[in-house]
CSV table of C-alpha atoms in Angstrom, one decimal:
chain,number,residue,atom,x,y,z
A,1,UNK,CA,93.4,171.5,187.2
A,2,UNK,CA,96.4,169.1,187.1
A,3,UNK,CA,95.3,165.4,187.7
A,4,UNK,CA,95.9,163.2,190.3
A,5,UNK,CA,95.0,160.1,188.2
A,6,UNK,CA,96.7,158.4,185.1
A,7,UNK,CA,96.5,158.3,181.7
A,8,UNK,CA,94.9,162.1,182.1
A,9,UNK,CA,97.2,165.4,182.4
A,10,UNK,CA,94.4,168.2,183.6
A,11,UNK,CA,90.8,167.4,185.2
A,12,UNK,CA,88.1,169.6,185.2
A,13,UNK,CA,86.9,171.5,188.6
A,14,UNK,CA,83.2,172.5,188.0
A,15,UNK,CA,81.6,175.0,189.9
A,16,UNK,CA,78.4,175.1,188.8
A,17,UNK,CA,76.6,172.4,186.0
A,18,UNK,CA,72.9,172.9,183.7
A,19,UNK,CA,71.4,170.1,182.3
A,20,UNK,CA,71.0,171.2,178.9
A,21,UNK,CA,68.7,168.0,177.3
A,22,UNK,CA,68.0,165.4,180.0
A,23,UNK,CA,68.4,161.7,178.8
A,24,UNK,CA,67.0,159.4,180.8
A,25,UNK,CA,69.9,156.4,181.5
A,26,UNK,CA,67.1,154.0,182.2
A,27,UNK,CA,65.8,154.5,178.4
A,28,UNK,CA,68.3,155.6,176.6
A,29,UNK,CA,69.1,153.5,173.7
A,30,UNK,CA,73.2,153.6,174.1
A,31,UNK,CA,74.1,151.9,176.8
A,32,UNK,CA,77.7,151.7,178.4
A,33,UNK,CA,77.9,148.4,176.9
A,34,UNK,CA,79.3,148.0,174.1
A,35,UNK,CA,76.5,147.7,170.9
A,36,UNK,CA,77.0,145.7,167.5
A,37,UNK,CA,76.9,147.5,164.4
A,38,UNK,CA,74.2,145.6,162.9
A,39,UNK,CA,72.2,146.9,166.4
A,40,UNK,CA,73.5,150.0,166.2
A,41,UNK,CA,71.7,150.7,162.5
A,42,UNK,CA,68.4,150.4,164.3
A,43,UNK,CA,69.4,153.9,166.3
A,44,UNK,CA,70.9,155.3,163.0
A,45,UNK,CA,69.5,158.4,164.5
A,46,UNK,CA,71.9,158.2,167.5
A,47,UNK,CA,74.6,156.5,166.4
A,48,UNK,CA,76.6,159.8,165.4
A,49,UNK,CA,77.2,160.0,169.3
A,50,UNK,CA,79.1,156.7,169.5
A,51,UNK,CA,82.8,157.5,168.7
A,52,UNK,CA,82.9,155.1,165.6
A,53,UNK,CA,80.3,156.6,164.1
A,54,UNK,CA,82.1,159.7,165.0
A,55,UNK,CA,85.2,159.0,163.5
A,56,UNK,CA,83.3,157.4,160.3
A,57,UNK,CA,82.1,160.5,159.7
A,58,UNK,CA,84.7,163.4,160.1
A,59,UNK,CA,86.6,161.0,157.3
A,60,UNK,CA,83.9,160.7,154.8
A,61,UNK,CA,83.8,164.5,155.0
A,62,UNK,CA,87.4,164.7,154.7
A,63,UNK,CA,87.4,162.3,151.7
A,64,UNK,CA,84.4,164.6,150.4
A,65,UNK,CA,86.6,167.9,150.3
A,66,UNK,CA,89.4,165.5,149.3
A,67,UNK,CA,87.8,164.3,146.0
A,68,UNK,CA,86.6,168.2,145.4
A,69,UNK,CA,90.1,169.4,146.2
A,70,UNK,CA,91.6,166.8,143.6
A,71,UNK,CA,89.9,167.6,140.6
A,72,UNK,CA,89.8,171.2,141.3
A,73,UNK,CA,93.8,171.5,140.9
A,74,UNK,CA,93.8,169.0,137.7
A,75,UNK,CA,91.3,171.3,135.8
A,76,UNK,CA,88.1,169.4,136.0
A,77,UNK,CA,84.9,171.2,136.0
A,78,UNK,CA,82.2,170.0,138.7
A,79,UNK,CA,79.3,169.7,136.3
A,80,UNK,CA,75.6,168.5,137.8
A,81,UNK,CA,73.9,165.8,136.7
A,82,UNK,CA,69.9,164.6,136.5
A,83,UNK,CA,68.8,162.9,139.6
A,84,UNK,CA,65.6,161.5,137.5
A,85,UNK,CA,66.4,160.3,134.0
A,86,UNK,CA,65.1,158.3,131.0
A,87,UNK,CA,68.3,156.6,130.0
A,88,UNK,CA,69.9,153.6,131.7
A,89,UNK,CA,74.1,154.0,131.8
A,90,UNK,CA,73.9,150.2,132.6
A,91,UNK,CA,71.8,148.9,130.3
A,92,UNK,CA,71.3,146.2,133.0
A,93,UNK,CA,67.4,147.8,133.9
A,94,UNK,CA,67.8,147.7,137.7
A,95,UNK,CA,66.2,150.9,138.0
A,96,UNK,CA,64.0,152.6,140.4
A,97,UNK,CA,60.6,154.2,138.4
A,98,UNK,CA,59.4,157.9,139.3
A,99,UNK,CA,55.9,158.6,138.8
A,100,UNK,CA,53.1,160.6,140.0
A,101,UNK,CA,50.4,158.1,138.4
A,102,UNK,CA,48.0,157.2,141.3
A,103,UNK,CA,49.2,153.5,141.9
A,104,UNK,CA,46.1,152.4,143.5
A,105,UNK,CA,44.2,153.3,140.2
A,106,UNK,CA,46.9,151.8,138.2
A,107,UNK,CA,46.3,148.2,140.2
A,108,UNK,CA,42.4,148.3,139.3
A,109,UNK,CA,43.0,148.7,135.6
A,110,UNK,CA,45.0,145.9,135.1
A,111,UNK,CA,46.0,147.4,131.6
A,112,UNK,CA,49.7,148.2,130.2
A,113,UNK,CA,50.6,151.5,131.9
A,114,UNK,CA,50.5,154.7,130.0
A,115,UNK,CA,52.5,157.2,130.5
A,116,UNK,CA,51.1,160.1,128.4
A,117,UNK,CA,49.3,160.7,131.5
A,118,UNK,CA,52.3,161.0,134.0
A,119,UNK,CA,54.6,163.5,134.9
A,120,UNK,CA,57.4,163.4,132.6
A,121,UNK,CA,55.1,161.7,129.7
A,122,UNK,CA,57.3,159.3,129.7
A,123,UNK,CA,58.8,156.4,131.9
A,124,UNK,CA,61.2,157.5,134.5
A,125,UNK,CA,63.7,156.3,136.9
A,126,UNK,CA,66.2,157.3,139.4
A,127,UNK,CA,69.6,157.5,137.8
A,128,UNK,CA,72.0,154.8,138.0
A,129,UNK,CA,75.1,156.8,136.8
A,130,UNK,CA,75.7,160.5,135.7
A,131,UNK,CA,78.4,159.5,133.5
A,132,UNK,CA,76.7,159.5,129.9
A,133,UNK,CA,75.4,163.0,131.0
A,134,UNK,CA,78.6,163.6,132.1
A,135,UNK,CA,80.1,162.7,128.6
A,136,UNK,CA,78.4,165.8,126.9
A,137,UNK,CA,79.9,168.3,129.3
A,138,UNK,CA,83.6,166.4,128.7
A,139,UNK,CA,83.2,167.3,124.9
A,140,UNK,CA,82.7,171.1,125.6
A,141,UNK,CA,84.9,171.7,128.0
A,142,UNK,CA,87.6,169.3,128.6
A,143,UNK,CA,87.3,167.6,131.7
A,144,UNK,CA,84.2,167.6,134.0
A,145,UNK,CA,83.6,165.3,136.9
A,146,UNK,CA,79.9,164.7,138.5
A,147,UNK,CA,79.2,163.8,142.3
A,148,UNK,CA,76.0,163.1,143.7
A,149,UNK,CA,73.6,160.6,145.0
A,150,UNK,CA,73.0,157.0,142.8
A,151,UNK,CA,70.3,154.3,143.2
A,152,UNK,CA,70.8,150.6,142.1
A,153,UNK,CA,67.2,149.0,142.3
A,154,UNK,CA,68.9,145.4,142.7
A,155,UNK,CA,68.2,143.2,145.6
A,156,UNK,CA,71.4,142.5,146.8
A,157,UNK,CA,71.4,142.1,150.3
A,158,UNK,CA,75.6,141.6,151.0
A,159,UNK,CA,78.6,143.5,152.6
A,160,UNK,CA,79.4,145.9,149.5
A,161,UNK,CA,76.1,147.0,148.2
A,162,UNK,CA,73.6,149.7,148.7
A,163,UNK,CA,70.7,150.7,147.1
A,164,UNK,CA,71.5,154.1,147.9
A,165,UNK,CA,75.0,155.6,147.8
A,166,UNK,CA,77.3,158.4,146.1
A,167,UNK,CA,79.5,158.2,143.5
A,168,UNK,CA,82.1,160.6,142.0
A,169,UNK,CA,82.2,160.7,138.1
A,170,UNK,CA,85.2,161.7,136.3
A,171,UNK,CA,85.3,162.4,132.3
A,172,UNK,CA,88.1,163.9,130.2
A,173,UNK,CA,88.6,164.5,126.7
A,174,UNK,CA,91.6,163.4,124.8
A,175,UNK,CA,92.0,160.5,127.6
A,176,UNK,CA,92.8,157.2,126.7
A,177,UNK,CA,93.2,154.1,128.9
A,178,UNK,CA,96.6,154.7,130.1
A,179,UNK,CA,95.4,157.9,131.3
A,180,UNK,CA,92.5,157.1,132.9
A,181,UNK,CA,94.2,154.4,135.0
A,182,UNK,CA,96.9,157.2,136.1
A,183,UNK,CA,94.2,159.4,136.9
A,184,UNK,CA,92.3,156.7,139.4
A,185,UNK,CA,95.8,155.8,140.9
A,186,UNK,CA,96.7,159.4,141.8
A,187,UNK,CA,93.1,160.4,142.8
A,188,UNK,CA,92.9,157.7,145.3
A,189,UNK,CA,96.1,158.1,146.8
A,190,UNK,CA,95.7,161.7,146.9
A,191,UNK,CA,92.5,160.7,148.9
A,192,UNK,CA,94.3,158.1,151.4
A,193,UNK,CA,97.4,160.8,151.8
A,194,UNK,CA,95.1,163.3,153.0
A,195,UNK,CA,93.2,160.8,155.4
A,196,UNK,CA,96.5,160.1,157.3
A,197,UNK,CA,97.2,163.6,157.5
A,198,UNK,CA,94.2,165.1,157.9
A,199,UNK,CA,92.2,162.8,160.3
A,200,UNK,CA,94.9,161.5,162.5
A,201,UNK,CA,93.4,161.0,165.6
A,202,UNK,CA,90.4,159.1,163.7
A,203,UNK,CA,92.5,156.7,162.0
A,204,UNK,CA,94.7,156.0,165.3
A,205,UNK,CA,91.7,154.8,166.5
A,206,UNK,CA,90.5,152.8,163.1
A,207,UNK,CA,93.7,151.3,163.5
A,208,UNK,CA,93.2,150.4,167.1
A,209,UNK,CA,89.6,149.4,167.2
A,210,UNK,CA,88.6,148.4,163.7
A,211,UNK,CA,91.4,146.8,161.6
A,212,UNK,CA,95.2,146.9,163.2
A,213,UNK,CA,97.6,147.8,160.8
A,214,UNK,CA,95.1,149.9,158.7
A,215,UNK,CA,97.3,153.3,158.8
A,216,UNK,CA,100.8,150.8,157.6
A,217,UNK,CA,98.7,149.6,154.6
A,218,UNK,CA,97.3,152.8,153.8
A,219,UNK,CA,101.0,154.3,153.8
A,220,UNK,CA,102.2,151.7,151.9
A,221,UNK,CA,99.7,152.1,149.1
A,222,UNK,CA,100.5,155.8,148.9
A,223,UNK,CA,104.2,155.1,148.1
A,224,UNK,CA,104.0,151.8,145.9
A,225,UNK,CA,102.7,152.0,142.8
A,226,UNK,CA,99.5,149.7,142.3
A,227,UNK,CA,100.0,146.4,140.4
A,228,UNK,CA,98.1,146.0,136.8
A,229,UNK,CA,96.9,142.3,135.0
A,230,UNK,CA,94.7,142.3,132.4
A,231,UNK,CA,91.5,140.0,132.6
A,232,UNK,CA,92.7,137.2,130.8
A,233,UNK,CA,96.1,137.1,133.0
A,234,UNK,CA,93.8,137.2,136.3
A,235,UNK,CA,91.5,134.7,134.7
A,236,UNK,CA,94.7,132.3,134.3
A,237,UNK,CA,95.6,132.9,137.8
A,238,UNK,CA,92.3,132.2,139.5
A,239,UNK,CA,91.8,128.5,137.0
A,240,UNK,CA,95.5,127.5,137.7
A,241,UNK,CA,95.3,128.4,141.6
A,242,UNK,CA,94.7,125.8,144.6
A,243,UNK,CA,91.5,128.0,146.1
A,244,UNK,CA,88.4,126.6,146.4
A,245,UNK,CA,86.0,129.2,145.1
A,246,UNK,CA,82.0,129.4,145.5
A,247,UNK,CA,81.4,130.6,142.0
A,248,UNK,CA,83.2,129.1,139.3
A,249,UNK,CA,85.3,131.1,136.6
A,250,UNK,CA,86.0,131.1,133.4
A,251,UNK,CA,87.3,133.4,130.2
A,252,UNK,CA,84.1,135.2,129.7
A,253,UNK,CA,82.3,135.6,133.3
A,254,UNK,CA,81.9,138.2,135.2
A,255,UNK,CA,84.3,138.1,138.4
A,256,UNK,CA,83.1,137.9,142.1
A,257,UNK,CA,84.0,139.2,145.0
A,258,UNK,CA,85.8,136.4,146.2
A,259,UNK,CA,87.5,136.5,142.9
A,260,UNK,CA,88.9,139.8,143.8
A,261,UNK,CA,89.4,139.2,147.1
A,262,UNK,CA,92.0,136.3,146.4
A,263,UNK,CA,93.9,138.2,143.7
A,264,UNK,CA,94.1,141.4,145.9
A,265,UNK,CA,94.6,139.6,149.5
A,266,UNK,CA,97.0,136.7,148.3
A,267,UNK,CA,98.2,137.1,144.6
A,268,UNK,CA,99.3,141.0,144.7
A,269,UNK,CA,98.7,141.9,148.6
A,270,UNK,CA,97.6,145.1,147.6
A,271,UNK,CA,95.5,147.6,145.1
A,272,UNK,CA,95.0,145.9,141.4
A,273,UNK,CA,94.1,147.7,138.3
A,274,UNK,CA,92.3,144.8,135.7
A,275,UNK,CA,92.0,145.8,132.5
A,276,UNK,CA,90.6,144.5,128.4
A,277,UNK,CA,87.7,142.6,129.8
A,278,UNK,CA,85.1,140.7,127.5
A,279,UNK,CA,82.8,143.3,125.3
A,280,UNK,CA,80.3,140.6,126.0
A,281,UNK,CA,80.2,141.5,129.9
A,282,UNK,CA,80.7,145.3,129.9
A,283,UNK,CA,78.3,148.4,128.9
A,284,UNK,CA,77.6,149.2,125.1
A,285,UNK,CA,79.8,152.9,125.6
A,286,UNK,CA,83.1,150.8,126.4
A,287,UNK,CA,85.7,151.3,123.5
A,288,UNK,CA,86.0,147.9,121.3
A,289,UNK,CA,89.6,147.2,121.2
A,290,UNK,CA,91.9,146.3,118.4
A,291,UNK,CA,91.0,142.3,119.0
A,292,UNK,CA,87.5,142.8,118.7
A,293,UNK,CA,86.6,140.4,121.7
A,294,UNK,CA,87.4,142.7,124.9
A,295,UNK,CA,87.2,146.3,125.6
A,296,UNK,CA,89.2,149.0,126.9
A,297,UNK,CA,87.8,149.0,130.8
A,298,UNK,CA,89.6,148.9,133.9
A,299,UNK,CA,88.6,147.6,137.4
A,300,UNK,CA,90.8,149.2,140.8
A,301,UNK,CA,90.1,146.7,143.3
A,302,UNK,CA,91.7,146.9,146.5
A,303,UNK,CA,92.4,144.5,149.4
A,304,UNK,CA,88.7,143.9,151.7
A,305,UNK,CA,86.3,145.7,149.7
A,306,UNK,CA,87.0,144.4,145.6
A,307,UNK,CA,86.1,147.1,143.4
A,308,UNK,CA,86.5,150.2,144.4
A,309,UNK,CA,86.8,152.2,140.7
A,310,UNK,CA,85.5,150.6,137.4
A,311,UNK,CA,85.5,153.0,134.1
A,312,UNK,CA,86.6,152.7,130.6
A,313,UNK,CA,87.5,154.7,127.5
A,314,UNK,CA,84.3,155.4,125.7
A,315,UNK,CA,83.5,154.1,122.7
A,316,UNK,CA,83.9,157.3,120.2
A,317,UNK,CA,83.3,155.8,116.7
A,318,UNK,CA,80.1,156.7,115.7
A,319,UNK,CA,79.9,153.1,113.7
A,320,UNK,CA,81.0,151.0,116.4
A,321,UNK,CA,78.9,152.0,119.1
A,322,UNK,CA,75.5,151.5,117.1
A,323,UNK,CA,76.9,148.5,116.3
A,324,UNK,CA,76.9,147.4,120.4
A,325,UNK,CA,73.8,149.5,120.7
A,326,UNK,CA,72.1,146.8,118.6
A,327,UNK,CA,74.0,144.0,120.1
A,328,UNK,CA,72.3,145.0,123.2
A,329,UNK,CA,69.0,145.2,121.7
A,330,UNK,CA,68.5,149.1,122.9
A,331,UNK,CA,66.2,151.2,121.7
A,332,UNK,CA,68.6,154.3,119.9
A,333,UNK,CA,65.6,156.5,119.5
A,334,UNK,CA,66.1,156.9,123.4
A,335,UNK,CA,70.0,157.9,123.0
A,336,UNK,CA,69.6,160.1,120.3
A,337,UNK,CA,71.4,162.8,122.1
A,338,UNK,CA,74.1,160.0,122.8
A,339,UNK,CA,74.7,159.7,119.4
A,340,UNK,CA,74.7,162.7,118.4
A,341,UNK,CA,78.4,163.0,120.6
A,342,UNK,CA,79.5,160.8,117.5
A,343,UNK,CA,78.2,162.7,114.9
A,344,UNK,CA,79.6,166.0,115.8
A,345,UNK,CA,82.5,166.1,116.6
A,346,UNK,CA,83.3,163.4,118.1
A,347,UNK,CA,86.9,163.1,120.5
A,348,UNK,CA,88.8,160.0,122.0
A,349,UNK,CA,87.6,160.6,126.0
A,350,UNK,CA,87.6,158.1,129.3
A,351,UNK,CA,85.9,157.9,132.4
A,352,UNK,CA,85.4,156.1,135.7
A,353,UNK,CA,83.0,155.9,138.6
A,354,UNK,CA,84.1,156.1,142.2
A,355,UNK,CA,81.8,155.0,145.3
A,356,UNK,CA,82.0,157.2,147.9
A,357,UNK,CA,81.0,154.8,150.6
A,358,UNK,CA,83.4,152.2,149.5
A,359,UNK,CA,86.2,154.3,149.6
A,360,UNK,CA,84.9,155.3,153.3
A,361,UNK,CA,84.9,151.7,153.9
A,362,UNK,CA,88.7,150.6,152.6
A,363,UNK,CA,89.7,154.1,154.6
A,364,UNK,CA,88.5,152.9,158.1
A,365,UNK,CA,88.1,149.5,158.0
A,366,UNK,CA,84.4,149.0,158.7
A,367,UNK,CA,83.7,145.6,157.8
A,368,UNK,CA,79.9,146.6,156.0
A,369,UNK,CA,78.9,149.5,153.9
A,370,UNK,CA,75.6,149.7,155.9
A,371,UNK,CA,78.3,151.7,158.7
A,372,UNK,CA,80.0,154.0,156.4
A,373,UNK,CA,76.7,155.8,155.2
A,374,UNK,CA,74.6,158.1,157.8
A,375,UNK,CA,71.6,156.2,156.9
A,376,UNK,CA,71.5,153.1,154.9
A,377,UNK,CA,69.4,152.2,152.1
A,378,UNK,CA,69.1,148.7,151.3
A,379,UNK,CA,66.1,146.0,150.2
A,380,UNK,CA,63.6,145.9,152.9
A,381,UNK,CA,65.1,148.8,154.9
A,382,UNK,CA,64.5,152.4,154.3
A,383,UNK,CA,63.8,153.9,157.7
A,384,UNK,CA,64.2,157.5,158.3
């Protein structure tokens, strides 16, 4: 029926009402007040009902099909990767184990695990990245891209990490740097594009309730093109600028997040592609370029969040990368099926890594990863 009241064109005239599920309002958790998010991730099982968590999640699934969508009309093949491997992408060794070895048993021994007698017969973890595995199918077929869950066994309790999250993994053959940054710039503004027109009425209220001007700056990344510096030009800008940072830098480290902050939030005011970092702070599978001291990797980073994409052209000399195989002390008996990529038939091919939950977070706003994710997996917490 028409209203009588504003803000409200039509009211509902009930004749008759059931009580479905009763919910008692003396002990039910969600209260008309209004709840934290760090208090609403102890109900992570009833926080769908709020109307953040609501709108959080109708635009992760939209940026799900999005990312599906995308690679579907450029030709990529989605190819499935191992969930439990034996290799480390990272080489950094912050891995979760699988086993079935009776751990009680193992404590009374005392001894040097062996692993003849487990599972795999062999040491086993939960996979870090799909992209080596994602290389193979890239050779074959042109261009694959993996999407599934990731793990990341370090104990970083902050804003932008999670132990457990998912990640979309691109990999194309015949792709060199150039492409590969086209490629991220298009798929993410493909993805922001189909936000605004696809959840409207969710991002009206992000841009309400969670960051104002959120749907202006996504508009205006979709028609600017994003900026590019290479590391040593962002290096000069964060030594010669008047910030005080936390962490010092320096040609040579590793940059942190309020390294990226400052040259997305106040140097470019928007999305940043870095590129030619040090070989001595990237992966051993990162193409050596011509100068022999940085590598052919990129970095998107984007206003709020810091890196949302990081990927590289792979290093496709057969020579080369045994060389930074060794310089990273690994073990190449454990990549011989690496390797053999090099040996025949090798092709020029890139790659990058997407996190889905970052992405989710830059989309809506949320100030911690923890919200953008139905349940959150971090140190000390895995409930549910």
């Amino acid at each position: 029926v028409e209203s009588p009241a504003k803000g409200q064109a039509t009211e509902m005239h009930a004749t008759a009402l059931r009580v479905v599920g009763w919910a008692d309002p003396e002990t039910y958790p969600l209260q008309k007040k209004r709840h934290s998010f760090e208090k609403l991730r102890e109900w992570a099982h009833l926080r769908p009902r709020t109307n953040t968590f609501g709108a959080v999640t109708r635009v992760r699934n939209q940026i799900s099909q999005s990312i599906h969508q995308f690679f579907h009309e450029n030709g990529f093949f989605y190819t499935n990767t191992p969930i439990i491997t034996a290799s480390d992408c990272e080489g950094a060794g912050e891995m979760f184990r699988v086993t079935a070895l009776d751990l009680e048993m193992l404590a009374k021994s005392g001894g040097p695990v062996n692993y003849s007698y487990d599972f795999f017969d062999k040491p086993t973890f939960l996979t870090v990245s799909g992209q080596l595995e994602a290389e193979t199918y890239a050779c074959a077929l042109g261009r694959v891209y993996t999407f599934g869950p990731t793990f990341r066994a370090e104990n970083s309790n902050t804003s932008r990490h999670l132990a457990e999250f998912w990640m979309v993994e691109p990999e194309a053959a015949f792709f060199d740097l150039a492409d590969n940054m086209k490629l991220a710039e298009d798929f993410l503004k493909r993805i922001f594009k189909d936000c605004l027109n696809a959840c409207e009425e969710d991002m009206q209220f992000f841009d309400q309730r969670i960051e104002k001007g959120k749907i202006a700056q996504l508009q205006s990344v979709v028609e600017k093109p994003f900026s590019h510096m290479t590391y040593t030009e962002a290096i000069d800008v964060l030594t010669s600028c008047d910030e005080k940072f936390e962490y010092p830098i320096s040609w040579g480290t590793d940059l942190q997040a309020e390294h990226e902050r400052y040259l997305t939030e106040k140097h470019v005011d928007g999305p940043l592609i870095l590129t030619d970092y040090p070989s001595c702070i990237k992966p051993f599978y990162m193409r050596v370029s011509d100068d022999g001291k940085t590598v052919a990797a990129m970095d998107v980073l984007v206003p709020g969040v810091g890196e949302i994409i990081g990927g590289s052209q792979r290093e496709e000399r057969l020579d080369v990368l045994q060389g930074r195989m060794t310089e990273a002390d690994l073990d190449q008996s454990e990549y011989d099926w690496y390797i053999d990529l090099r040996k025949f038939g090798t092709v020029p091919h890139a790659g990058f890594g997407l996190g889905l939950e970052r992405v989710v977070q830059y989309v809506s706003g949320m100030g911690n990863i923890r919200d953008v994710i139905p349940f959150p997996r971090t140190p000390g917490n895995a409930e549910f």
